[in-house]
Coordinates of C-alpha atoms and ligand atoms in Angstrom, one line a residue:
M1 CA 29.1 6.3 21.4
I2 CA 27.4 5.0 18.4
R3 CA 28.0 6.7 15.1
I4 CA 26.6 5.5 11.9
E5 CA 29.0 6.0 9.3
D6 CA 28.2 3.1 6.8
K7 CA 24.2 3.1 6.6
Q8 CA 24.5 -0.7 5.4
I9 CA 25.4 -1.6 9.0
C10 CA 22.6 -0.2 11.0
T11 CA 19.1 -2.0 10.6
G12 CA 17.6 0.6 12.7
C13 CA 16.7 -1.8 15.4
Y14 CA 16.3 0.3 18.3
A15 CA 18.5 -1.6 20.9
C16 CA 20.8 1.6 21.1
L17 CA 17.9 3.8 22.2
N18 CA 16.3 1.2 24.6
I19 CA 19.4 0.6 26.5
C20 CA 20.8 4.2 26.9
P21 CA 21.0 4.9 30.5
E22 CA 20.7 8.6 30.0
Q23 CA 17.7 8.4 27.3
C24 CA 20.1 10.4 24.9
V25 CA 19.8 8.5 21.9
S26 CA 17.2 9.5 19.5
M27 CA 16.3 8.0 16.2
N28 CA 16.1 10.6 13.0
N29 CA 15.1 10.1 9.6
D30 CA 17.2 10.5 7.1
N31 CA 16.5 12.1 3.5
E32 CA 14.9 8.5 2.6
G33 CA 12.8 8.0 5.0
F34 CA 14.8 5.6 7.2
W35 CA 15.7 6.2 11.1
Y36 CA 19.1 6.0 12.2
P37 CA 20.4 6.8 16.1
V38 CA 22.0 9.9 16.9
V39 CA 23.8 10.4 20.5
D40 CA 23.4 14.0 22.0
N41 CA 26.8 14.4 23.2
E42 CA 26.1 17.0 26.0
R43 CA 24.0 14.3 27.9
C44 CA 26.2 11.3 26.8
I45 CA 28.3 9.7 29.7
D46 CA 30.2 7.7 27.4
C47 CA 29.1 4.2 29.0
G48 CA 29.5 2.5 25.7
L49 CA 26.2 0.5 26.2
C50 CA 24.9 1.3 22.7
V51 CA 27.8 0.2 21.2
K52 CA 27.8 -3.0 23.1
V53 CA 24.2 -3.8 22.4
C54 CA 24.4 -3.4 18.9
P55 CA 23.6 -6.8 17.1
I56 CA 25.4 -6.1 13.9
I57 CA 28.8 -5.3 15.7
N58 CA 28.4 -8.0 18.0
R59 CA 27.0 -10.3 15.6
V60 CA 26.0 -13.7 17.6
E61 CA 25.7 -16.6 15.1
Y62 CA 23.3 -19.4 16.1
E63 CA 23.5 -22.9 15.1
N64 CA 20.5 -25.1 15.0
K65 CA 18.9 -27.6 12.7
P66 CA 15.3 -26.2 12.1
I67 CA 12.4 -28.6 11.2
T68 CA 10.5 -27.5 8.6
Y69 CA 6.7 -27.6 7.7
A70 CA 4.1 -26.6 5.7
C71 CA 0.8 -25.5 7.9
I72 CA -2.6 -24.3 7.3
N73 CA -4.6 -23.0 10.2
N74 CA -7.8 -24.8 10.6
R75 CA -9.8 -21.6 10.6
E76 CA -10.5 -20.3 7.4
D77 CA -11.7 -16.8 8.6
I78 CA -8.2 -16.3 10.3
R79 CA -6.4 -17.5 7.4
L80 CA -7.8 -15.2 5.1
E81 CA -7.2 -12.3 7.2
S82 CA -3.4 -13.1 7.7
S83 CA -0.6 -13.2 4.8
S84 CA 0.1 -16.8 4.4
G85 CA -1.4 -19.5 6.8
G86 CA -2.5 -17.7 9.7
I87 CA -0.3 -19.6 11.9
F88 CA 1.3 -16.3 13.8
T89 CA -2.3 -15.6 15.0
L90 CA -2.2 -19.6 16.6
I91 CA 1.1 -18.9 18.4
A92 CA -0.3 -15.5 19.9
E93 CA -3.5 -17.1 21.2
Q94 CA -1.4 -19.7 22.8
I95 CA 0.5 -16.9 24.6
I96 CA -2.1 -15.1 25.5
A97 CA -4.3 -18.3 26.7
C98 CA -1.3 -18.8 29.5
G99 CA -1.6 -15.1 30.3
G100 CA 0.8 -13.7 28.3
I101 CA 1.5 -10.7 26.2
V102 CA 2.1 -10.6 22.3
F103 CA 4.4 -7.7 20.4
G104 CA 3.6 -7.1 17.0
A105 CA 3.6 -4.6 14.4
R106 CA 0.3 -2.7 13.7
F107 CA -0.6 0.8 11.9
D108 CA -0.6 3.7 13.6
D109 CA -3.5 6.5 13.1
N110 CA -1.5 7.5 10.0
F111 CA -0.8 4.4 8.3
N112 CA 2.6 4.5 10.0
V113 CA 3.9 1.0 11.1
I114 CA 4.8 0.6 14.8
H115 CA 5.7 -2.1 17.5
D116 CA 2.9 -2.3 20.0
Y117 CA 1.7 -4.8 22.4
V118 CA -1.7 -6.8 23.3
D119 CA -3.0 -9.4 25.9
T120 CA -6.3 -10.2 24.3
K121 CA -7.3 -12.3 21.2
E122 CA -9.6 -9.8 20.1
G123 CA -6.3 -7.3 20.2
L124 CA -4.4 -9.7 17.9
Q125 CA -6.4 -8.5 14.8
K126 CA -4.2 -5.4 14.3
F127 CA -1.1 -7.4 13.9
R128 CA -2.3 -9.8 11.4
G129 CA -1.2 -9.4 8.0
S130 CA 2.2 -8.4 6.6
K131 CA 2.5 -4.5 6.6
Y132 CA 5.5 -3.9 4.0
L133 CA 7.4 -1.1 5.4
Q134 CA 9.8 -1.0 8.3
S135 CA 7.9 -1.0 11.6
R136 CA 9.5 1.5 14.1
I137 CA 10.2 -0.4 17.4
G138 CA 10.1 2.5 20.0
E139 CA 10.4 1.4 23.5
T140 CA 9.0 -2.1 23.2
F141 CA 12.2 -3.7 24.0
K142 CA 12.1 -1.7 27.5
E143 CA 8.4 -3.0 27.9
V144 CA 9.4 -6.7 27.1
E145 CA 12.2 -6.4 29.9
K146 CA 9.5 -5.1 32.3
Q147 CA 6.9 -8.0 31.5
L148 CA 9.6 -10.5 31.8
E149 CA 10.5 -9.3 35.4
K150 CA 6.9 -9.8 36.2
G151 CA 7.0 -13.1 35.4
R152 CA 4.8 -12.9 32.7
K153 CA 5.1 -15.2 29.2
V154 CA 6.1 -12.6 26.3
L155 CA 6.0 -13.4 22.7
F156 CA 8.0 -10.7 20.1
S157 CA 7.5 -11.0 16.6
G158 CA 9.4 -9.2 13.9
T159 CA 11.9 -9.2 11.1
P160 CA 15.0 -11.1 12.1
C161 CA 16.9 -7.9 12.7
Q162 CA 14.5 -6.8 15.2
I163 CA 14.5 -10.2 16.8
A164 CA 18.3 -10.0 17.1
G165 CA 18.3 -6.5 18.5
L166 CA 15.6 -7.5 21.3
K167 CA 18.0 -10.5 22.4
S168 CA 21.1 -8.3 22.2
F169 CA 19.3 -5.8 24.6
L170 CA 18.0 -8.5 26.9
D171 CA 21.5 -9.9 27.1
K172 CA 20.6 -13.3 28.8
P173 CA 18.1 -16.1 27.2
N174 CA 14.8 -16.2 29.2
D175 CA 12.3 -19.1 29.6
S176 CA 9.3 -16.9 29.3
L177 CA 10.5 -15.2 26.2
F178 CA 9.2 -16.8 22.7
T179 CA 10.2 -15.1 19.7
V180 CA 8.8 -15.6 15.9
D181 CA 10.5 -14.0 13.1
I182 CA 9.7 -14.2 9.1
I183 CA 11.6 -14.7 6.2
C184 CA 12.0 -11.2 5.1
H185 CA 12.5 -9.8 1.5
G186 CA 13.7 -6.6 3.3
V187 CA 11.7 -3.4 4.3
P188 CA 10.8 -0.5 2.0
S189 CA 11.2 3.2 3.1
P190 CA 8.6 4.6 5.2
L191 CA 8.8 7.9 3.3
V192 CA 7.9 6.1 -0.1
W193 CA 4.9 4.6 1.7
Q194 CA 3.7 7.8 2.8
K195 CA 4.1 9.6 -0.7
Y196 CA 1.8 6.4 -2.2
I197 CA -0.9 7.3 0.5
E198 CA -0.9 11.0 -0.3
Y199 CA -1.0 9.8 -4.0
R200 CA -4.2 7.4 -3.2
E201 CA -5.9 10.0 -1.0
A202 CA -5.8 12.5 -3.6
I203 CA -7.3 10.1 -6.3
A204 CA -10.0 9.0 -3.8
G205 CA -10.6 12.8 -2.5
S206 CA -10.5 11.2 1.0
K207 CA -8.3 10.0 3.8
A208 CA -7.8 6.3 4.1
R209 CA -9.8 4.3 7.0
R210 CA -8.3 0.7 6.3
I211 CA -5.4 -0.5 4.5
A212 CA -4.4 -4.1 3.9
F213 CA -1.3 -5.4 2.0
R214 CA -2.3 -9.1 1.3
R215 CA -6.2 -9.4 0.2
K216 CA -6.9 -12.8 -1.3
D217 CA -9.6 -11.8 -3.5
E218 CA -7.7 -13.0 -6.4
G219 CA -6.2 -15.6 -4.5
W220 CA -3.1 -15.9 -2.3
K221 CA -0.5 -16.2 -4.9
L222 CA -1.8 -13.2 -6.7
F223 CA -2.5 -11.1 -3.3
S224 CA -3.9 -7.5 -3.6
I225 CA -3.3 -4.4 -1.3
S226 CA -6.4 -2.6 -1.0
F227 CA -7.7 1.0 0.6
I228 CA -10.9 1.8 1.9
F229 CA -11.4 5.7 2.2
E230 CA -13.2 7.4 4.8
N231 CA -15.8 8.5 1.7
D232 CA -16.3 4.5 1.4
K233 CA -14.4 4.3 -1.9
E234 CA -12.3 1.2 -2.5
Y235 CA -9.2 0.9 -4.4
I236 CA -8.0 -2.9 -5.0
Q237 CA -5.3 -4.0 -7.2
T238 CA -3.1 -7.4 -7.4
Y239 CA 0.5 -7.0 -6.3
K240 CA 1.8 -7.0 -9.8
S241 CA 0.1 -3.7 -11.0
D242 CA -0.1 -1.6 -7.9
L243 CA 2.7 1.2 -7.9
Y244 CA 4.0 0.8 -4.5
M245 CA 4.3 -3.0 -4.3
R246 CA 6.1 -2.6 -8.0
A247 CA 8.7 -0.4 -6.2
F248 CA 8.9 -2.8 -3.3
L249 CA 9.5 -6.0 -5.5
K250 CA 11.9 -4.1 -7.4
D251 CA 14.1 -3.4 -4.3
I252 CA 14.6 0.4 -5.2
C253 CA 13.7 1.6 -2.0
L254 CA 14.8 -0.9 0.7
R255 CA 16.8 0.2 3.4
P256 CA 20.3 0.2 2.6
S257 CA 21.1 -2.7 5.6
C258 CA 18.6 -4.9 3.4
Y259 CA 21.1 -5.2 0.7
N260 CA 23.5 -7.0 2.7
C261 CA 21.5 -8.4 5.4
Q262 CA 23.5 -10.2 7.8
F263 CA 20.4 -12.4 9.0
K264 CA 20.1 -14.4 5.9
T265 CA 20.7 -17.8 6.9
L266 CA 18.7 -20.9 8.0
N267 CA 20.3 -20.8 11.4
R268 CA 17.7 -18.5 12.9
D269 CA 17.8 -16.3 16.3
S270 CA 14.1 -17.1 16.8
D271 CA 11.8 -20.0 18.3
I272 CA 9.9 -20.3 15.0
T273 CA 10.5 -18.7 11.6
L274 CA 7.2 -18.1 9.5
A275 CA 6.8 -17.4 5.7
D276 CA 4.9 -17.7 2.5
F277 CA 5.3 -21.3 1.3
W278 CA 6.0 -20.2 -2.4
G279 CA 6.0 -23.2 -4.5
I280 CA 3.6 -25.7 -2.5
Q281 CA 1.6 -26.3 -5.5
N282 CA 5.0 -28.4 -6.8
I283 CA 5.9 -29.5 -3.6
L284 CA 2.9 -30.7 -1.8
P285 CA -0.4 -29.7 -4.2
E286 CA -2.7 -31.4 -1.7
M287 CA -2.0 -28.5 0.7
D288 CA -2.5 -25.7 -2.0
D289 CA -6.0 -24.2 -2.2
N290 CA -4.7 -20.5 -2.9
K291 CA -6.0 -19.2 0.3
G292 CA -2.4 -19.5 1.9
T293 CA -0.1 -22.1 3.2
S294 CA 2.7 -21.1 5.6
L295 CA 6.3 -22.3 5.9
L296 CA 7.6 -22.9 9.3
F297 CA 10.7 -23.5 10.7
V298 CA 10.7 -24.7 14.2
N299 CA 14.3 -23.6 15.2
S300 CA 14.6 -24.5 19.2
K301 CA 13.1 -26.5 21.9
K302 CA 10.7 -24.1 22.7
G303 CA 9.5 -23.7 19.3
L304 CA 9.1 -27.4 19.0
G305 CA 7.0 -27.5 22.4
M306 CA 5.0 -24.4 20.7
F307 CA 4.2 -26.4 17.6
E308 CA 3.4 -29.4 19.6
E309 CA 0.5 -27.1 21.4
I310 CA -0.9 -25.8 18.1
K311 CA -0.6 -29.4 16.0
G312 CA -4.4 -29.6 16.8
N313 CA -5.6 -26.9 15.2
I314 CA -3.6 -26.9 12.0
I315 CA -3.3 -29.2 9.0
S316 CA 0.8 -29.6 8.7
K317 CA 3.2 -31.8 6.7
K318 CA 7.1 -32.2 7.4
V319 CA 9.0 -31.2 4.3
D320 CA 12.7 -30.8 3.2
I321 CA 14.3 -27.4 4.0
N322 CA 16.4 -26.9 1.1
E323 CA 13.6 -28.0 -1.1
A324 CA 11.4 -25.5 0.6
V325 CA 13.9 -22.6 0.5
S326 CA 14.7 -23.1 -3.1
Y327 CA 11.4 -21.3 -3.7
N328 CA 12.0 -18.6 -1.2
L329 CA 15.5 -17.6 -1.4
A330 CA 14.9 -14.4 0.7
A331 CA 15.6 -17.2 3.6
V332 CA 19.3 -17.0 2.6
R333 CA 20.1 -14.2 0.1
S334 CA 19.9 -10.6 0.5
S335 CA 17.7 -8.6 -2.0
R336 CA 19.6 -7.4 -5.2
Y337 CA 20.8 -3.6 -5.0
N338 CA 19.0 -1.7 -7.8
P339 CA 21.4 0.1 -9.3
K340 CA 18.7 2.9 -10.1
R341 CA 17.8 3.5 -6.5
E342 CA 20.1 6.4 -6.0
D343 CA 18.4 8.1 -8.8
F344 CA 15.4 7.1 -7.7
F345 CA 15.8 8.8 -4.2
R346 CA 17.3 11.8 -5.7
E347 CA 14.0 12.1 -7.7
I348 CA 11.5 11.6 -4.9
D349 CA 10.3 14.9 -4.3
K350 CA 10.6 16.2 -7.9
L351 CA 8.4 13.7 -10.1
P352 CA 4.8 13.2 -9.1
F353 CA 4.4 9.6 -7.5
E354 CA 3.1 7.5 -10.5
Q355 CA 5.5 9.3 -12.4
L356 CA 8.3 8.4 -10.3
I357 CA 7.6 4.8 -10.2
N358 CA 6.6 4.3 -14.0
K359 CA 10.2 5.9 -14.6
Y360 CA 12.0 4.0 -12.4
C361 CA 10.0 0.6 -11.8
S362 CA 9.0 -0.3 -15.1
N363 CA 9.5 -4.0 -16.6
S364 CA 11.9 -3.9 -19.6
V365 CA 10.6 -4.3 -22.9
L366 CA 12.2 -7.7 -23.0
I367 CA 10.6 -8.7 -19.9
R368 CA 7.1 -7.5 -21.2
I369 CA 7.8 -9.7 -24.2
K370 CA 8.9 -12.7 -22.4
R371 CA 5.8 -12.5 -20.1
K372 CA 3.2 -12.1 -23.3
I373 CA 4.8 -15.3 -24.8
K374 CA 2.8 -18.0 -23.2
L375 CA 1.8 -21.4 -24.7
P376 CA 1.5 -21.8 -27.4
I377 CA 4.1 -19.7 -28.9
R378 CA 6.4 -20.8 -25.8
T379 CA 6.1 -24.1 -27.3
I380 CA 6.9 -23.2 -30.8
L381 CA 9.8 -20.9 -29.7
K382 CA 11.1 -24.2 -27.9
E383 CA 11.0 -26.2 -30.6
I384 CA 12.8 -24.0 -32.7
G385 CA 15.2 -23.7 -30.2
L386 CA 14.4 -19.6 -29.6
L387 CA 13.2 -19.8 -26.0
D388 CA 16.5 -20.4 -24.4
V389 CA 17.7 -17.5 -26.8
I390 CA 15.0 -15.3 -25.2
K391 CA 15.5 -16.3 -21.7
N392 CA 19.0 -15.3 -21.7
I393 CA 18.7 -12.0 -23.1
Ligands
FAD401 C1 8.2 -6.6 5.4 C2 7.8 -8.1 5.1 C3 8.8 -8.6 4.3 C4 8.3 -10.1 4.0 N1 9.2 -11.0 3.4 C5 8.9 -12.1 3.0 C6 9.6 -13.0 2.0 O1 10.2 -12.4 1.2 N2 9.2 -14.1 1.5 C7 8.4 -15.1 2.7 O2 8.1 -16.1 2.4 N3 7.4 -14.0 3.5 C8 8.0 -12.8 3.8 N4 7.1 -12.4 4.7 C9 6.2 -13.1 5.9 C10 5.0 -13.1 5.4 O3 4.6 -12.3 4.6 C11 4.0 -13.4 6.5 O4 4.2 -12.6 7.5 C12 4.3 -14.6 7.3 O5 4.3 -15.4 6.3 C13 3.5 -15.0 8.5 O6 2.3 -15.0 8.1 P1 0.9 -15.8 8.6 O7 0.0 -15.8 8.2 O8 1.4 -16.7 9.8 O9 0.8 -14.5 9.7 P2 0.3 -12.9 9.5 O10 -1.0 -12.6 10.5 O11 0.2 -12.5 8.1 O12 1.5 -12.5 10.4 C14 1.6 -11.2 10.9 C15 2.9 -11.3 11.7 O13 3.9 -10.2 10.8 C16 4.4 -9.5 11.6 N5 4.6 -8.1 10.6 C17 3.8 -7.5 10.2 N6 4.2 -6.2 9.4 C18 5.7 -6.3 9.8 C19 6.4 -5.3 9.6 N7 6.3 -4.1 9.0 N8 7.6 -5.6 10.5 C20 7.7 -6.7 11.7 N9 6.5 -7.5 11.3 C21 5.7 -7.5 10.7 C22 3.4 -9.1 12.9 O14 3.9 -8.5 13.9 C23 2.9 -10.6 13.0 O15 3.7 -11.5 13.6 C24 7.5 -11.1 4.8 C25 6.9 -9.9 5.8 C26 6.9 -8.6 6.2 C27 6.5 -7.7 7.1

């Protein structure tokens, strides 16, 4: 039976819970808020399926040659609601138009993130936009299997480890299954997220009614996180200043497996990979209006078929994969382990949220000095040969 001895190897994909014929695998939260499988020994029949299904223990390497595009959805309203170029919605609408069903990540009533499914265009709204914490898969893999058995087309979207979990659960390829993964920086702790919500609600004196991680009020590149509270107060802050986003991007509270992610590769398990096209202003400035441009990898024949179908509704241009990925190293490299991570989690219940983040996620004095050094001081330092010295500190 599955037993997690090294937390770095478990991505929390739920494949073992979904496969268990006796329903004796449950997912329990650890003290950092991440879930891991626990087997009920009394009911376990030792069939070994939970080990056989694990996509990390039984890693399948794919080999494909992705074709890479910069893409923009022609519908600006959808693009502004989406994290990058709004391509996920177009793919999902295509599946729904064929009578299919779409699985994705949405908020529940308490702003936890869970996987769910919809089969209407209107229903897609709740999947739009990145939610920067780990999504609970629940029993959705079993639901995918049921829908495929009924002969329905299914789109499943999620992180690369979730796609690997689903494929391992299903075991055999299925022509009716279409998968979309993302380039994933890593997933932060749901516990840190809940503490952040409590902190924001205490300041507002009201429960949150709506939360968005990727508002584009200040532009796509300087995206903002926003809360609207039941008392109509609003909080909006760019990712650089927001406490939660600082913790996320400092890599202090990611799932342990994210620091050694097994899915950092250009050979993807999915049919299409979606990401932000960081660096678009340098590669194709004509496709950068700061409202969001997607980087899209076509990874399979099915992916190519889908790309042909949505092509009429997007602006797209082929790009060189290596050049594109040079601005988005999260495609091929795990986030770096933050050496302060253990201390951060040791103090999570001891320090007030703001103090915790300020203690562990502040930029060092040198980084702050570097950021302050803009032109023309930058130019002067370059002239006198000091810029490289500062860069290397
Ligand atoms: C945790 C996380 C980390 C990411 N890291 C990067 C990165 O480092 N670099 C990069 O270029 N892009 C990253 N992305 C992807 C990027 O933010 C966009 O999601 C992607 O470009 C698709 O954008 P879109 O405009 O086409 O559609 P959108 O409507 O923005 O995409 C929505 C899609 O994201 C899925 N989704 C949303 N939240 C989650 C979640 N918590 N877990 C699983 N699936 C989710 C939905 O199911 C849906 O398929 C990340 C996304 C997430 C959720």
